[in-house]
């Protein structure tokens, strides 16, 4: 079997709940998604039910081994291989300290050809019902629902073409907030900027607000149950070099310049130059050697 339809593997994973995928129970990476300068509505380590939360990430790539080698060399993350039973396709993951927070899978496992990407997964109560809500709200279907190692999942896009996954997790344990993915940025074109908040409200029940990071900088944000999930960024116009629409994870680092140097040395590229968001921190949009995009982030006041 592949990553899909895995009753035997689910039993194996349940038996090692303190490691591998059930480290998802200590993940919900973006569930800790609070701007570092803002007081969170829930403290790190607080358990919650996962519906409406970003609970997992997956690097979907053209070369799994090269991607693993790259991220390990840049961030000093550790590889974890999910337990398998006969016939299961191997599933590699990465962890920081004791927290498994991202899987790494070949695009071909989903019948996709590219480009490579980081895909954020939002937990829902019913994938098929949420998929219907996506279509009704003006989104798109990229990959019809399948059973995955993590849960029943479908890949979709919002009206701005930013991609994400809907997932009904196999495991119902509570999730908690964890680093290193501490925030998300929804990158959209100017023409779609007004469409995304209603879309995420209708599909996930998310709210929206404007946060003043300083006297000179405000950003619209998406929220769930009062907790901030992602900031919304309008891309530069045609030819502005801002990259494609995307729902990008912010990977927090201690030293942005040193991380950028390792990123470049490993074959990664800088998509959008470093920007300082006063009261928030420094951010850079980058892509790994296979083209998967993410944001590198150093919070304000941290070795700046």
Tab-separated table of C-alpha atoms in Angstrom:
chain	number	residue	atom	x	y	z
A	1	UNK	CA	0.000	0.000	0.000
A	2	UNK	CA	1.038	3.633	-0.307
A	3	UNK	CA	0.493	6.497	2.104
A	4	UNK	CA	-3.194	5.741	1.727
A	5	UNK	CA	-5.667	3.231	3.104
A	6	UNK	CA	-3.526	2.123	6.031
A	7	UNK	CA	-5.414	0.239	8.755
A	8	UNK	CA	-2.380	-1.880	9.646
A	9	UNK	CA	-0.117	1.122	9.778
A	10	UNK	CA	-2.588	3.023	11.923
A	11	UNK	CA	-2.358	0.278	14.527
A	12	UNK	CA	1.434	0.460	14.414
A	13	UNK	CA	1.390	4.219	14.782
A	14	UNK	CA	-0.973	4.037	17.722
A	15	UNK	CA	1.466	1.707	19.423
A	16	UNK	CA	4.206	4.329	19.274
A	17	UNK	CA	2.134	7.360	20.140
A	18	UNK	CA	5.020	9.102	21.833
A	19	UNK	CA	7.012	9.117	18.590
A	20	UNK	CA	6.405	9.413	14.862
A	21	UNK	CA	2.998	10.526	13.696
A	22	UNK	CA	1.359	10.658	17.076
A	23	UNK	CA	3.875	13.290	17.832
A	24	UNK	CA	1.208	15.117	15.879
A	25	UNK	CA	-0.568	15.066	19.194
A	26	UNK	CA	2.194	17.384	20.328
A	27	UNK	CA	2.364	19.298	17.094
A	28	UNK	CA	-0.439	21.449	15.744
A	29	UNK	CA	2.376	23.626	14.507
A	30	UNK	CA	0.291	26.536	13.403
A	31	UNK	CA	-2.018	26.141	16.297
A	32	UNK	CA	0.641	28.053	18.166
A	33	UNK	CA	0.107	30.579	15.433
A	34	UNK	CA	0.204	33.757	17.414
A	35	UNK	CA	2.213	36.766	16.297
A	36	UNK	CA	5.214	36.704	18.632
A	37	UNK	CA	4.586	40.261	19.707
A	38	UNK	CA	0.990	39.579	20.690
A	39	UNK	CA	-0.417	37.924	23.767
A	40	UNK	CA	-1.861	34.532	22.777
A	41	UNK	CA	-5.434	33.656	23.581
A	42	UNK	CA	-4.215	30.195	24.627
A	43	UNK	CA	-0.866	29.338	26.158
A	44	UNK	CA	1.590	26.927	24.521
A	45	UNK	CA	0.868	23.435	25.732
A	46	UNK	CA	-2.870	24.021	26.037
A	47	UNK	CA	-4.862	21.110	24.622
A	48	UNK	CA	-7.718	21.690	22.215
A	49	UNK	CA	-9.905	19.865	19.734
A	50	UNK	CA	-8.395	20.159	16.282
A	51	UNK	CA	-11.289	21.259	14.028
A	52	UNK	CA	-10.468	24.537	12.316
A	53	UNK	CA	-6.807	24.433	13.359
A	54	UNK	CA	-3.675	23.970	11.298
A	55	UNK	CA	-2.425	20.656	12.644
A	56	UNK	CA	0.162	19.364	10.171
A	57	UNK	CA	2.436	20.305	7.311
A	58	UNK	CA	3.844	18.327	4.445
A	59	UNK	CA	6.729	19.125	2.134
A	60	UNK	CA	5.549	17.685	-1.168
A	61	UNK	CA	8.591	17.416	-3.371
A	62	UNK	CA	10.186	15.898	-6.445
A	63	UNK	CA	13.057	14.328	-4.467
A	64	UNK	CA	12.378	13.252	-0.886
A	65	UNK	CA	15.948	12.305	0.021
A	66	UNK	CA	17.409	15.555	-1.306
A	67	UNK	CA	14.748	17.552	0.515
A	68	UNK	CA	15.454	15.755	3.790
A	69	UNK	CA	19.193	16.306	3.432
A	70	UNK	CA	18.648	19.999	2.714
A	71	UNK	CA	16.391	20.731	5.698
A	72	UNK	CA	18.558	18.745	8.078
A	73	UNK	CA	21.645	20.673	6.951
A	74	UNK	CA	19.970	24.086	7.196
A	75	UNK	CA	17.949	23.723	10.413
A	76	UNK	CA	19.572	20.748	12.148
A	77	UNK	CA	16.193	19.006	12.266
A	78	UNK	CA	16.063	15.245	12.765
A	79	UNK	CA	14.586	12.650	10.437
A	80	UNK	CA	11.879	10.320	11.763
A	81	UNK	CA	10.494	7.425	9.723
A	82	UNK	CA	6.901	6.425	10.416
A	83	UNK	CA	6.382	2.805	11.456
A	84	UNK	CA	5.168	0.701	8.545
A	85	UNK	CA	3.736	-2.738	7.965
A	86	UNK	CA	4.385	-4.905	4.922
A	87	UNK	CA	3.369	-3.150	1.736
A	88	UNK	CA	3.259	0.367	3.165
A	89	UNK	CA	5.222	3.101	1.470
A	90	UNK	CA	7.828	4.690	3.784
A	91	UNK	CA	6.818	8.069	5.181
A	92	UNK	CA	9.592	10.360	6.367
A	93	UNK	CA	9.042	13.206	8.799
A	94	UNK	CA	11.160	15.870	10.460
A	95	UNK	CA	11.285	16.901	14.077
A	96	UNK	CA	12.790	19.714	16.111
A	97	UNK	CA	13.748	18.673	19.624
A	98	UNK	CA	10.958	16.228	20.549
A	99	UNK	CA	8.322	17.660	18.215
A	100	UNK	CA	7.504	15.957	14.913
A	101	UNK	CA	5.876	18.694	12.840
A	102	UNK	CA	6.204	18.042	9.090
A	103	UNK	CA	6.063	15.113	6.700
A	104	UNK	CA	8.040	14.818	3.473
A	105	UNK	CA	6.344	13.039	0.574
A	106	UNK	CA	6.831	12.682	-3.182
A	107	UNK	CA	4.367	14.617	-5.299
A	108	UNK	CA	4.000	11.452	-7.356
A	109	UNK	CA	2.350	9.728	-4.369
A	110	UNK	CA	-0.650	11.974	-5.034
A	111	UNK	CA	-0.503	11.806	-8.816
A	112	UNK	CA	0.887	15.352	-8.914
A	113	UNK	CA	3.888	16.578	-10.877
A	114	UNK	CA	4.722	19.856	-9.216
A	115	UNK	CA	5.786	22.372	-8.328
A	116	UNK	CA	7.207	21.336	-4.953
A	117	UNK	CA	5.582	23.038	-1.974
A	118	UNK	CA	4.967	23.209	1.750
A	119	UNK	CA	1.290	22.361	2.257
A	120	UNK	CA	-0.559	23.350	5.431
A	121	UNK	CA	-3.265	20.977	6.707
A	122	UNK	CA	-6.437	22.229	8.418
A	123	UNK	CA	-8.401	19.766	10.561
A	124	UNK	CA	-12.107	19.450	9.770
A	125	UNK	CA	-14.925	17.315	11.152
A	126	UNK	CA	-15.918	15.990	7.722
A	127	UNK	CA	-13.663	16.287	4.668
A	128	UNK	CA	-16.438	15.818	2.111
A	129	UNK	CA	-18.681	18.434	3.706
A	130	UNK	CA	-15.792	20.893	3.974
A	131	UNK	CA	-14.879	20.221	0.351
A	132	UNK	CA	-18.427	21.105	-0.681
A	133	UNK	CA	-18.080	24.330	1.318
A	134	UNK	CA	-14.796	25.098	-0.468
A	135	UNK	CA	-16.430	24.796	-3.886
A	136	UNK	CA	-19.485	26.801	-2.834
A	137	UNK	CA	-17.253	29.589	-1.495
A	138	UNK	CA	-15.355	29.918	-4.778
A	139	UNK	CA	-12.407	27.630	-4.082
A	140	UNK	CA	-11.129	24.712	-6.115
A	141	UNK	CA	-10.482	20.991	-5.786
A	142	UNK	CA	-6.954	19.826	-6.578
A	143	UNK	CA	-6.965	16.280	-5.162
A	144	UNK	CA	-10.125	14.359	-4.309
A	145	UNK	CA	-10.384	12.893	-0.787
A	146	UNK	CA	-8.161	9.892	-0.010
A	147	UNK	CA	-7.152	8.046	3.146
A	148	UNK	CA	-3.667	9.087	4.225
A	149	UNK	CA	-1.378	8.064	7.052
A	150	UNK	CA	-2.493	11.131	9.009
A	151	UNK	CA	-6.196	10.977	8.141
A	152	UNK	CA	-8.738	11.436	5.368
A	153	UNK	CA	-7.425	14.305	3.282
A	154	UNK	CA	-8.237	16.434	0.231
A	155	UNK	CA	-6.147	19.161	-1.384
A	156	UNK	CA	-7.942	22.385	-2.239
A	157	UNK	CA	-7.322	25.986	-3.213
A	158	UNK	CA	-8.845	29.257	-2.062
A	159	UNK	CA	-10.135	31.944	-4.479
A	160	UNK	CA	-6.595	33.375	-4.714
A	161	UNK	CA	-5.257	29.934	-5.780
A	162	UNK	CA	-3.360	29.419	-2.510
A	163	UNK	CA	-3.345	25.680	-1.748
A	164	UNK	CA	-4.009	23.875	1.524
A	165	UNK	CA	-5.277	20.495	2.725
A	166	UNK	CA	-8.465	19.493	4.505
A	167	UNK	CA	-7.880	16.604	6.914
A	168	UNK	CA	-9.986	14.537	9.275
A	169	UNK	CA	-7.264	13.093	11.536
A	170	UNK	CA	-7.292	9.380	12.307
A	171	UNK	CA	-6.237	10.227	15.837
A	172	UNK	CA	-8.493	12.217	18.097
A	173	UNK	CA	-5.987	13.016	20.804
A	174	UNK	CA	-5.788	16.711	21.741
A	175	UNK	CA	-3.239	18.797	19.942
A	176	UNK	CA	-0.958	21.457	21.392
A	177	UNK	CA	0.961	24.425	20.047
A	178	UNK	CA	4.559	23.799	18.976
A	179	UNK	CA	7.499	25.408	17.169
A	180	UNK	CA	9.270	25.839	14.804
A	181	UNK	CA	6.275	26.737	12.607
A	182	UNK	CA	4.967	29.621	14.681
A	183	UNK	CA	2.889	31.590	12.181
A	184	UNK	CA	1.495	31.566	8.642
A	185	UNK	CA	1.222	34.102	5.861
A	186	UNK	CA	-1.485	34.050	3.209
A	187	UNK	CA	0.039	35.623	0.096
A	188	UNK	CA	-2.601	36.852	-2.355
A	189	UNK	CA	-2.897	39.087	-5.380
A	190	UNK	CA	-4.505	42.484	-4.964
A	191	UNK	CA	-7.577	41.434	-6.961
A	192	UNK	CA	-8.238	38.564	-4.534
A	193	UNK	CA	-7.433	40.298	-1.258
A	194	UNK	CA	-11.088	41.000	-0.439
A	195	UNK	CA	-12.194	37.444	-1.268
A	196	UNK	CA	-10.101	35.419	1.128
A	197	UNK	CA	-11.599	36.419	4.493
A	198	UNK	CA	-15.172	35.478	3.435
A	199	UNK	CA	-13.847	32.194	1.998
A	200	UNK	CA	-12.098	31.121	5.193
A	201	UNK	CA	-15.089	32.246	7.254
A	202	UNK	CA	-17.507	30.147	5.194
A	203	UNK	CA	-15.288	27.050	5.052
A	204	UNK	CA	-13.659	26.974	8.498
A	205	UNK	CA	-15.582	29.526	10.532
A	206	UNK	CA	-12.497	31.726	10.808
A	207	UNK	CA	-12.800	35.390	11.639
A	208	UNK	CA	-10.729	38.335	10.499
A	209	UNK	CA	-9.234	41.360	12.189
A	210	UNK	CA	-6.584	44.025	11.755
A	211	UNK	CA	-3.600	43.954	14.087
A	212	UNK	CA	-1.484	47.035	14.793
A	213	UNK	CA	2.077	45.790	15.171
A	214	UNK	CA	3.343	49.314	15.660
A	215	UNK	CA	2.236	52.888	15.091
A	216	UNK	CA	3.270	52.505	11.456
A	217	UNK	CA	2.395	48.908	10.593
A	218	UNK	CA	-0.940	47.092	10.537
A	219	UNK	CA	-1.794	43.759	8.947
A	220	UNK	CA	-5.083	41.954	8.370
A	221	UNK	CA	-5.135	38.565	10.082
A	222	UNK	CA	-7.330	35.470	10.062
A	223	UNK	CA	-8.487	34.150	13.428
A	224	UNK	CA	-10.134	31.072	14.919
A	225	UNK	CA	-11.905	31.237	18.269
A	226	UNK	CA	-10.075	34.469	19.014
A	227	UNK	CA	-6.644	33.052	18.221
A	228	UNK	CA	-4.688	34.532	15.329
A	229	UNK	CA	-3.902	32.018	12.603
A	230	UNK	CA	-2.290	33.877	9.702
A	231	UNK	CA	-1.514	37.330	8.390
A	232	UNK	CA	-2.725	38.334	4.931
A	233	UNK	CA	-0.158	39.880	2.587
A	234	UNK	CA	-0.943	41.464	-0.780
A	235	UNK	CA	1.613	40.507	-3.407
A	236	UNK	CA	3.239	43.185	-5.578
A	237	UNK	CA	1.631	43.732	-8.962
A	238	UNK	CA	2.697	42.001	-12.161
A	239	UNK	CA	6.475	41.969	-12.380
A	240	UNK	CA	6.802	42.913	-8.721
A	241	UNK	CA	8.691	39.756	-7.819
A	242	UNK	CA	6.490	38.784	-4.898
A	243	UNK	CA	6.039	35.137	-5.830
A	244	UNK	CA	2.846	33.171	-6.421
A	245	UNK	CA	-0.210	33.095	-4.140
A	246	UNK	CA	0.407	30.655	-1.294
A	247	UNK	CA	-0.441	29.777	2.297
A	248	UNK	CA	3.094	29.753	3.676
A	249	UNK	CA	4.449	28.568	7.028
A	250	UNK	CA	6.726	30.888	8.999
A	251	UNK	CA	9.680	28.864	10.284
A	252	UNK	CA	11.129	30.719	13.254
A	253	UNK	CA	14.923	30.862	13.545
A	254	UNK	CA	17.309	32.340	16.091
A	255	UNK	CA	19.650	33.984	13.576
A	256	UNK	CA	18.097	34.918	10.242
A	257	UNK	CA	21.320	35.899	8.501
A	258	UNK	CA	23.111	32.690	9.470
A	259	UNK	CA	20.113	30.621	8.371
A	260	UNK	CA	19.967	32.434	5.031
A	261	UNK	CA	23.651	31.681	4.484
A	262	UNK	CA	23.081	27.953	5.081
A	263	UNK	CA	19.953	28.081	2.938
A	264	UNK	CA	21.889	29.529	0.004
A	265	UNK	CA	24.822	27.160	0.513
A	266	UNK	CA	22.428	24.212	0.226
A	267	UNK	CA	20.953	25.449	-3.046
A	268	UNK	CA	17.940	27.358	-1.737
A	269	UNK	CA	16.896	30.703	-3.186
A	270	UNK	CA	15.570	33.998	-1.869
A	271	UNK	CA	12.207	34.786	-3.480
A	272	UNK	CA	11.438	38.081	-1.715
A	273	UNK	CA	14.156	40.099	0.061
A	274	UNK	CA	14.258	40.516	3.812
A	275	UNK	CA	11.555	42.746	5.253
A	276	UNK	CA	11.347	44.146	8.750
A	277	UNK	CA	7.820	44.308	10.150
A	278	UNK	CA	8.132	46.637	13.105
A	279	UNK	CA	6.825	45.024	16.264
A	280	UNK	CA	6.767	41.577	14.615
A	281	UNK	CA	10.215	40.724	13.283
A	282	UNK	CA	12.238	40.108	10.138
A	283	UNK	CA	10.898	37.849	7.392
A	284	UNK	CA	12.248	36.508	4.105
A	285	UNK	CA	10.335	34.466	1.530
A	286	UNK	CA	12.532	31.622	0.295
A	287	UNK	CA	12.333	28.408	-1.726
A	288	UNK	CA	14.210	25.166	-1.206
A	289	UNK	CA	16.266	23.576	-4.041
A	290	UNK	CA	13.158	21.802	-5.400
A	291	UNK	CA	11.141	25.035	-5.296
A	292	UNK	CA	9.022	24.536	-2.154
A	293	UNK	CA	8.328	27.934	-0.600
A	294	UNK	CA	8.321	29.026	3.028
A	295	UNK	CA	9.010	32.073	5.162
A	296	UNK	CA	12.045	32.383	7.413
A	297	UNK	CA	11.235	34.481	10.448
A	298	UNK	CA	13.217	36.028	13.287
A	299	UNK	CA	11.026	37.618	15.901
A	300	UNK	CA	11.465	41.238	16.918
A	301	UNK	CA	14.087	41.779	19.594
A	302	UNK	CA	15.724	38.384	19.020
A	303	UNK	CA	19.372	39.076	18.169
A	304	UNK	CA	18.403	41.828	15.754
